[in-house]
């Protein structure tokens, strides 16, 4: 329970910091602030060479930072799956906002590096010639509320695919930072 209280305090502190930064940036003459946020997701997932009986049977965690310019979003993320191998990835994605009104709905693709815990090494961040990971095609789909300017809550489905094995995770996601709460003037969406 102490961990949950600390995480809630950290989320509240990050949100307050983002609001203060927004007020400071708005006070500067001629400055436009692009929406940017931190995201944290907790859920379940799997990492395997094929679908097995324990589909989505492992805890999955995602942490990311995103920068938005109109419908374009650039995201850097880290994922971790608590299976036997402690799989995950470190990826950079280009996402496209499909809706930006009261809900941010986005889809994205990018490249990442898979990692897997080895029985002898803490982490083998592979370079492509290892069986423990390598370069992967990363993807994500998410839908997050945009009713508040500093915090949003929603769902996310994400993963990565390479020749060794695939990762798929899903969970609740929270965005904290400067969020775009509606379409800009002149936008069609």
mmCIF file with all atom_site columns, N, CA and C in Angstrom, residues 11 14-15 18 36-42 60-67 73-79 93 95 104 106 140-144 146 150-156 158 171-179:
data_model
loop_
_atom_site.group_PDB
_atom_site.id
_atom_site.type_symbol
_atom_site.label_atom_id
_atom_site.label_alt_id
_atom_site.label_comp_id
_atom_site.label_asym_id
_atom_site.label_entity_id
_atom_site.label_seq_id
_atom_site.pdbx_PDB_ins_code
_atom_site.Cartn_x
_atom_site.Cartn_y
_atom_site.Cartn_z
_atom_site.occupancy
_atom_site.B_iso_or_equiv
_atom_site.pdbx_formal_charge
_atom_site.auth_seq_id
_atom_site.auth_comp_id
_atom_site.auth_asym_id
_atom_site.auth_atom_id
_atom_site.pdbx_PDB_model_num
ATOM 1   N N  . UNK A 1 11  ? 2.445  11.215 -9.014  1.00 0.00 ? 11  UNK A N  1
ATOM 2   C CA . UNK A 1 11  ? 1.565  11.633 -10.105 1.00 0.00 ? 11  UNK A CA 1
ATOM 3   C C  . UNK A 1 11  ? 0.994  13.015 -9.831  1.00 0.00 ? 11  UNK A C  1
ATOM 4   N N  . UNK A 1 14  ? 3.824  15.585 -10.347 1.00 0.00 ? 14  UNK A N  1
ATOM 5   C CA . UNK A 1 14  ? 4.079  15.812 -11.766 1.00 0.00 ? 14  UNK A CA 1
ATOM 6   C C  . UNK A 1 14  ? 2.994  16.677 -12.397 1.00 0.00 ? 14  UNK A C  1
ATOM 7   N N  . UNK A 1 15  ? 1.746  16.432 -12.047 1.00 0.00 ? 15  UNK A N  1
ATOM 8   C CA . UNK A 1 15  ? 0.638  17.216 -12.582 1.00 0.00 ? 15  UNK A CA 1
ATOM 9   C C  . UNK A 1 15  ? 0.738  18.672 -12.150 1.00 0.00 ? 15  UNK A C  1
ATOM 10  N N  . UNK A 1 18  ? 3.518  20.358 -14.098 1.00 0.00 ? 18  UNK A N  1
ATOM 11  C CA . UNK A 1 18  ? 3.104  20.646 -15.471 1.00 0.00 ? 18  UNK A CA 1
ATOM 12  C C  . UNK A 1 18  ? 2.207  21.876 -15.531 1.00 0.00 ? 18  UNK A C  1
ATOM 13  N N  . UNK A 1 36  ? 2.793  18.335 -24.519 1.00 0.00 ? 36  UNK A N  1
ATOM 14  C CA . UNK A 1 36  ? 3.785  17.309 -24.202 1.00 0.00 ? 36  UNK A CA 1
ATOM 15  C C  . UNK A 1 36  ? 3.370  16.657 -22.893 1.00 0.00 ? 36  UNK A C  1
ATOM 16  N N  . UNK A 1 37  ? 3.603  15.351 -22.768 1.00 0.00 ? 37  UNK A N  1
ATOM 17  C CA . UNK A 1 37  ? 3.163  14.658 -21.566 1.00 0.00 ? 37  UNK A CA 1
ATOM 18  C C  . UNK A 1 37  ? 3.985  13.406 -21.304 1.00 0.00 ? 37  UNK A C  1
ATOM 19  N N  . UNK A 1 38  ? 3.938  12.992 -20.047 1.00 0.00 ? 38  UNK A N  1
ATOM 20  C CA . UNK A 1 38  ? 4.456  11.709 -19.599 1.00 0.00 ? 38  UNK A CA 1
ATOM 21  C C  . UNK A 1 38  ? 3.279  10.752 -19.565 1.00 0.00 ? 38  UNK A C  1
ATOM 22  N N  . UNK A 1 39  ? 3.517  9.489  -19.854 1.00 0.00 ? 39  UNK A N  1
ATOM 23  C CA . UNK A 1 39  ? 2.456  8.483  -19.771 1.00 0.00 ? 39  UNK A CA 1
ATOM 24  C C  . UNK A 1 39  ? 2.968  7.279  -18.998 1.00 0.00 ? 39  UNK A C  1
ATOM 25  N N  . UNK A 1 40  ? 2.087  6.721  -18.192 1.00 0.00 ? 40  UNK A N  1
ATOM 26  C CA . UNK A 1 40  ? 2.376  5.502  -17.444 1.00 0.00 ? 40  UNK A CA 1
ATOM 27  C C  . UNK A 1 40  ? 1.202  4.564  -17.641 1.00 0.00 ? 40  UNK A C  1
ATOM 28  N N  . UNK A 1 41  ? 1.502  3.306  -17.969 1.00 0.00 ? 41  UNK A N  1
ATOM 29  C CA . UNK A 1 41  ? 0.447  2.309  -18.149 1.00 0.00 ? 41  UNK A CA 1
ATOM 30  C C  . UNK A 1 41  ? 0.786  1.061  -17.353 1.00 0.00 ? 41  UNK A C  1
ATOM 31  N N  . UNK A 1 42  ? -0.234 0.507  -16.713 1.00 0.00 ? 42  UNK A N  1
ATOM 32  C CA . UNK A 1 42  ? -0.106 -0.753 -15.996 1.00 0.00 ? 42  UNK A CA 1
ATOM 33  C C  . UNK A 1 42  ? -1.211 -1.669 -16.508 1.00 0.00 ? 42  UNK A C  1
ATOM 34  N N  . UNK A 1 60  ? 2.339  -6.080 -17.314 1.00 0.00 ? 60  UNK A N  1
ATOM 35  C CA . UNK A 1 60  ? 3.028  -5.269 -18.316 1.00 0.00 ? 60  UNK A CA 1
ATOM 36  C C  . UNK A 1 60  ? 3.005  -3.812 -17.874 1.00 0.00 ? 60  UNK A C  1
ATOM 37  N N  . UNK A 1 61  ? 4.159  -3.144 -17.994 1.00 0.00 ? 61  UNK A N  1
ATOM 38  C CA . UNK A 1 61  ? 4.300  -1.751 -17.593 1.00 0.00 ? 61  UNK A CA 1
ATOM 39  C C  . UNK A 1 61  ? 4.876  -0.974 -18.765 1.00 0.00 ? 61  UNK A C  1
ATOM 40  N N  . UNK A 1 62  ? 4.361  0.227  -18.986 1.00 0.00 ? 62  UNK A N  1
ATOM 41  C CA . UNK A 1 62  ? 4.845  1.107  -20.041 1.00 0.00 ? 62  UNK A CA 1
ATOM 42  C C  . UNK A 1 62  ? 5.090  2.481  -19.443 1.00 0.00 ? 62  UNK A C  1
ATOM 43  N N  . UNK A 1 63  ? 6.200  3.092  -19.815 1.00 0.00 ? 63  UNK A N  1
ATOM 44  C CA . UNK A 1 63  ? 6.496  4.471  -19.462 1.00 0.00 ? 63  UNK A CA 1
ATOM 45  C C  . UNK A 1 63  ? 6.918  5.189  -20.724 1.00 0.00 ? 63  UNK A C  1
ATOM 46  N N  . UNK A 1 64  ? 6.388  6.395  -20.966 1.00 0.00 ? 64  UNK A N  1
ATOM 47  C CA . UNK A 1 64  ? 6.733  7.099  -22.201 1.00 0.00 ? 64  UNK A CA 1
ATOM 48  C C  . UNK A 1 64  ? 6.658  8.600  -22.003 1.00 0.00 ? 64  UNK A C  1
ATOM 49  N N  . UNK A 1 65  ? 7.226  9.301  -22.974 1.00 0.00 ? 65  UNK A N  1
ATOM 50  C CA . UNK A 1 65  ? 7.119  10.755 -23.059 1.00 0.00 ? 65  UNK A CA 1
ATOM 51  C C  . UNK A 1 65  ? 6.746  11.083 -24.494 1.00 0.00 ? 65  UNK A C  1
ATOM 52  N N  . UNK A 1 66  ? 5.796  12.018 -24.669 1.00 0.00 ? 66  UNK A N  1
ATOM 53  C CA . UNK A 1 66  ? 5.287  12.343 -25.999 1.00 0.00 ? 66  UNK A CA 1
ATOM 54  C C  . UNK A 1 66  ? 5.277  13.846 -26.210 1.00 0.00 ? 66  UNK A C  1
ATOM 55  N N  . UNK A 1 67  ? 5.450  14.256 -27.476 1.00 0.00 ? 67  UNK A N  1
ATOM 56  C CA . UNK A 1 67  ? 5.379  15.641 -27.905 1.00 0.00 ? 67  UNK A CA 1
ATOM 57  C C  . UNK A 1 67  ? 4.425  15.701 -29.076 1.00 0.00 ? 67  UNK A C  1
ATOM 58  N N  . UNK A 1 73  ? 2.328  13.161 -33.420 1.00 0.00 ? 73  UNK A N  1
ATOM 59  C CA . UNK A 1 73  ? 2.833  12.889 -32.082 1.00 0.00 ? 73  UNK A CA 1
ATOM 60  C C  . UNK A 1 73  ? 4.103  12.043 -32.209 1.00 0.00 ? 73  UNK A C  1
ATOM 61  N N  . UNK A 1 74  ? 5.142  12.441 -31.504 1.00 0.00 ? 74  UNK A N  1
ATOM 62  C CA . UNK A 1 74  ? 6.380  11.657 -31.432 1.00 0.00 ? 74  UNK A CA 1
ATOM 63  C C  . UNK A 1 74  ? 6.498  11.150 -29.998 1.00 0.00 ? 74  UNK A C  1
ATOM 64  N N  . UNK A 1 75  ? 6.710  9.836  -29.847 1.00 0.00 ? 75  UNK A N  1
ATOM 65  C CA . UNK A 1 75  ? 6.739  9.202  -28.536 1.00 0.00 ? 75  UNK A CA 1
ATOM 66  C C  . UNK A 1 75  ? 7.995  8.359  -28.365 1.00 0.00 ? 75  UNK A C  1
ATOM 67  N N  . UNK A 1 76  ? 8.636  8.484  -27.206 1.00 0.00 ? 76  UNK A N  1
ATOM 68  C CA . UNK A 1 76  ? 9.722  7.585  -26.805 1.00 0.00 ? 76  UNK A CA 1
ATOM 69  C C  . UNK A 1 76  ? 9.185  6.761  -25.643 1.00 0.00 ? 76  UNK A C  1
ATOM 70  N N  . UNK A 1 77  ? 9.315  5.424  -25.714 1.00 0.00 ? 77  UNK A N  1
ATOM 71  C CA . UNK A 1 77  ? 8.712  4.583  -24.678 1.00 0.00 ? 77  UNK A CA 1
ATOM 72  C C  . UNK A 1 77  ? 9.653  3.473  -24.227 1.00 0.00 ? 77  UNK A C  1
ATOM 73  N N  . UNK A 1 78  ? 9.367  2.984  -23.014 1.00 0.00 ? 78  UNK A N  1
ATOM 74  C CA . UNK A 1 78  ? 10.036 1.814  -22.454 1.00 0.00 ? 78  UNK A CA 1
ATOM 75  C C  . UNK A 1 78  ? 8.943  0.879  -21.950 1.00 0.00 ? 78  UNK A C  1
ATOM 76  N N  . UNK A 1 79  ? 9.025  -0.405 -22.308 1.00 0.00 ? 79  UNK A N  1
ATOM 77  C CA . UNK A 1 79  ? 8.051  -1.383 -21.828 1.00 0.00 ? 79  UNK A CA 1
ATOM 78  C C  . UNK A 1 79  ? 8.776  -2.514 -21.110 1.00 0.00 ? 79  UNK A C  1
ATOM 79  N N  . UNK A 1 93  ? 8.344  6.126  -31.599 1.00 0.00 ? 93  UNK A N  1
ATOM 80  C CA . UNK A 1 93  ? 7.210  5.948  -32.497 1.00 0.00 ? 93  UNK A CA 1
ATOM 81  C C  . UNK A 1 93  ? 6.721  7.280  -33.044 1.00 0.00 ? 93  UNK A C  1
ATOM 82  N N  . UNK A 1 95  ? 3.189  8.779  -34.063 1.00 0.00 ? 95  UNK A N  1
ATOM 83  C CA . UNK A 1 95  ? 1.771  8.489  -33.912 1.00 0.00 ? 95  UNK A CA 1
ATOM 84  C C  . UNK A 1 95  ? 0.970  9.572  -34.624 1.00 0.00 ? 95  UNK A C  1
ATOM 85  N N  . UNK A 1 104 ? -8.425 11.756 -27.155 1.00 0.00 ? 104 UNK A N  1
ATOM 86  C CA . UNK A 1 104 ? -7.301 11.585 -28.069 1.00 0.00 ? 104 UNK A CA 1
ATOM 87  C C  . UNK A 1 104 ? -7.270 10.117 -28.462 1.00 0.00 ? 104 UNK A C  1
ATOM 88  N N  . UNK A 1 106 ? -5.212 7.704  -31.011 1.00 0.00 ? 106 UNK A N  1
ATOM 89  C CA . UNK A 1 106 ? -4.032 7.736  -31.875 1.00 0.00 ? 106 UNK A CA 1
ATOM 90  C C  . UNK A 1 106 ? -3.548 6.329  -32.183 1.00 0.00 ? 106 UNK A C  1
ATOM 91  N N  . UNK A 1 140 ? 1.445  1.031  -31.452 1.00 0.00 ? 140 UNK A N  1
ATOM 92  C CA . UNK A 1 140 ? 0.553  1.336  -30.334 1.00 0.00 ? 140 UNK A CA 1
ATOM 93  C C  . UNK A 1 140 ? -0.768 1.903  -30.840 1.00 0.00 ? 140 UNK A C  1
ATOM 94  N N  . UNK A 1 141 ? -1.817 1.665  -30.079 1.00 0.00 ? 141 UNK A N  1
ATOM 95  C CA . UNK A 1 141 ? -3.151 2.234  -30.269 1.00 0.00 ? 141 UNK A CA 1
ATOM 96  C C  . UNK A 1 141 ? -3.622 2.702  -28.900 1.00 0.00 ? 141 UNK A C  1
ATOM 97  N N  . UNK A 1 142 ? -4.166 3.929  -28.821 1.00 0.00 ? 142 UNK A N  1
ATOM 98  C CA . UNK A 1 142 ? -4.620 4.400  -27.523 1.00 0.00 ? 142 UNK A CA 1
ATOM 99  C C  . UNK A 1 142 ? -5.816 5.327  -27.666 1.00 0.00 ? 142 UNK A C  1
ATOM 100 N N  . UNK A 1 143 ? -6.593 5.399  -26.614 1.00 0.00 ? 143 UNK A N  1
ATOM 101 C CA . UNK A 1 143 ? -7.719 6.325  -26.500 1.00 0.00 ? 143 UNK A CA 1
ATOM 102 C C  . UNK A 1 143 ? -7.681 6.895  -25.087 1.00 0.00 ? 143 UNK A C  1
ATOM 103 N N  . UNK A 1 144 ? -7.494 8.234  -24.980 1.00 0.00 ? 144 UNK A N  1
ATOM 104 C CA . UNK A 1 144 ? -7.307 8.893  -23.688 1.00 0.00 ? 144 UNK A CA 1
ATOM 105 C C  . UNK A 1 144 ? -8.173 10.152 -23.640 1.00 0.00 ? 144 UNK A C  1
ATOM 106 N N  . UNK A 1 146 ? -9.471 13.899 -22.964 1.00 0.00 ? 146 UNK A N  1
ATOM 107 C CA . UNK A 1 146 ? -8.841 15.210 -23.090 1.00 0.00 ? 146 UNK A CA 1
ATOM 108 C C  . UNK A 1 146 ? -9.759 16.289 -22.506 1.00 0.00 ? 146 UNK A C  1
ATOM 109 N N  . UNK A 1 150 ? -4.297 18.975 -17.908 1.00 0.00 ? 150 UNK A N  1
ATOM 110 C CA . UNK A 1 150 ? -3.050 18.461 -17.326 1.00 0.00 ? 150 UNK A CA 1
ATOM 111 C C  . UNK A 1 150 ? -3.041 16.968 -17.077 1.00 0.00 ? 150 UNK A C  1
ATOM 112 N N  . UNK A 1 151 ? -4.191 16.287 -17.162 1.00 0.00 ? 151 UNK A N  1
ATOM 113 C CA . UNK A 1 151 ? -4.228 14.846 -16.891 1.00 0.00 ? 151 UNK A CA 1
ATOM 114 C C  . UNK A 1 151 ? -5.294 14.189 -17.743 1.00 0.00 ? 151 UNK A C  1
ATOM 115 N N  . UNK A 1 152 ? -4.981 13.014 -18.254 1.00 0.00 ? 152 UNK A N  1
ATOM 116 C CA . UNK A 1 152 ? -5.933 12.231 -19.040 1.00 0.00 ? 152 UNK A CA 1
ATOM 117 C C  . UNK A 1 152 ? -5.827 10.772 -18.666 1.00 0.00 ? 152 UNK A C  1
ATOM 118 N N  . UNK A 1 153 ? -6.925 10.053 -18.768 1.00 0.00 ? 153 UNK A N  1
ATOM 119 C CA . UNK A 1 153 ? -6.974 8.636  -18.427 1.00 0.00 ? 153 UNK A CA 1
ATOM 120 C C  . UNK A 1 153 ? -7.624 7.888  -19.579 1.00 0.00 ? 153 UNK A C  1
ATOM 121 N N  . UNK A 1 154 ? -7.099 6.708  -19.895 1.00 0.00 ? 154 UNK A N  1
ATOM 122 C CA . UNK A 1 154 ? -7.660 5.920  -20.990 1.00 0.00 ? 154 UNK A CA 1
ATOM 123 C C  . UNK A 1 154 ? -7.088 4.521  -21.040 1.00 0.00 ? 154 UNK A C  1
ATOM 124 N N  . UNK A 1 155 ? -7.115 3.942  -22.236 1.00 0.00 ? 155 UNK A N  1
ATOM 125 C CA . UNK A 1 155 ? -6.591 2.593  -22.453 1.00 0.00 ? 155 UNK A CA 1
ATOM 126 C C  . UNK A 1 155 ? -5.581 2.625  -23.590 1.00 0.00 ? 155 UNK A C  1
ATOM 127 N N  . UNK A 1 156 ? -4.671 1.670  -23.549 1.00 0.00 ? 156 UNK A N  1
ATOM 128 C CA . UNK A 1 156 ? -3.647 1.560  -24.588 1.00 0.00 ? 156 UNK A CA 1
ATOM 129 C C  . UNK A 1 156 ? -3.391 0.090  -24.886 1.00 0.00 ? 156 UNK A C  1
ATOM 130 N N  . UNK A 1 158 ? -0.361 -1.992 -27.072 1.00 0.00 ? 158 UNK A N  1
ATOM 131 C CA . UNK A 1 158 ? 0.947  -1.735 -27.670 1.00 0.00 ? 158 UNK A CA 1
ATOM 132 C C  . UNK A 1 158 ? 1.702  -3.039 -27.843 1.00 0.00 ? 158 UNK A C  1
ATOM 133 N N  . UNK A 1 171 ? -3.406 -2.010 -21.234 1.00 0.00 ? 171 UNK A N  1
ATOM 134 C CA . UNK A 1 171 ? -3.640 -1.577 -19.867 1.00 0.00 ? 171 UNK A CA 1
ATOM 135 C C  . UNK A 1 171 ? -4.269 -0.213 -19.788 1.00 0.00 ? 171 UNK A C  1
ATOM 136 N N  . UNK A 1 172 ? -4.479 0.233  -18.568 1.00 0.00 ? 172 UNK A N  1
ATOM 137 C CA . UNK A 1 172 ? -4.927 1.595  -18.304 1.00 0.00 ? 172 UNK A CA 1
ATOM 138 C C  . UNK A 1 172 ? -3.727 2.514  -18.442 1.00 0.00 ? 172 UNK A C  1
ATOM 139 N N  . UNK A 1 173 ? -3.929 3.674  -19.035 1.00 0.00 ? 173 UNK A N  1
ATOM 140 C CA . UNK A 1 173 ? -2.837 4.618  -19.229 1.00 0.00 ? 173 UNK A CA 1
ATOM 141 C C  . UNK A 1 173 ? -3.243 5.971  -18.666 1.00 0.00 ? 173 UNK A C  1
ATOM 142 N N  . UNK A 1 174 ? -2.279 6.663  -18.041 1.00 0.00 ? 174 UNK A N  1
ATOM 143 C CA . UNK A 1 174 ? -2.505 8.011  -17.531 1.00 0.00 ? 174 UNK A CA 1
ATOM 144 C C  . UNK A 1 174 ? -1.504 8.941  -18.184 1.00 0.00 ? 174 UNK A C  1
ATOM 145 N N  . UNK A 1 175 ? -1.992 10.053 -18.746 1.00 0.00 ? 175 UNK A N  1
ATOM 146 C CA . UNK A 1 175 ? -1.146 11.098 -19.315 1.00 0.00 ? 175 UNK A CA 1
ATOM 147 C C  . UNK A 1 175 ? -1.086 12.252 -18.326 1.00 0.00 ? 175 UNK A C  1
ATOM 148 N N  . UNK A 1 176 ? 0.106  12.749 -18.060 1.00 0.00 ? 176 UNK A N  1
ATOM 149 C CA . UNK A 1 176 ? 0.308  13.893 -17.175 1.00 0.00 ? 176 UNK A CA 1
ATOM 150 C C  . UNK A 1 176 ? 1.210  14.892 -17.869 1.00 0.00 ? 176 UNK A C  1
ATOM 151 N N  . UNK A 1 177 ? 0.760  16.136 -17.975 1.00 0.00 ? 177 UNK A N  1
ATOM 152 C CA . UNK A 1 177 ? 1.557  17.176 -18.617 1.00 0.00 ? 177 UNK A CA 1
ATOM 153 C C  . UNK A 1 177 ? 0.685  18.225 -19.251 1.00 0.00 ? 177 UNK A C  1
ATOM 154 N N  . UNK A 1 178 ? 1.144  18.792 -20.350 1.00 0.00 ? 178 UNK A N  1
ATOM 155 C CA . UNK A 1 178 ? 0.405  19.799 -21.109 1.00 0.00 ? 178 UNK A CA 1
ATOM 156 C C  . UNK A 1 178 ? -0.344 19.073 -22.205 1.00 0.00 ? 178 UNK A C  1
ATOM 157 N N  . UNK A 1 179 ? -1.665 18.957 -22.072 1.00 0.00 ? 179 UNK A N  1
ATOM 158 C CA . UNK A 1 179 ? -2.479 18.205 -23.019 1.00 0.00 ? 179 UNK A CA 1
ATOM 159 C C  . UNK A 1 179 ? -3.282 19.147 -23.899 1.00 0.00 ? 179 UNK A C  1
#
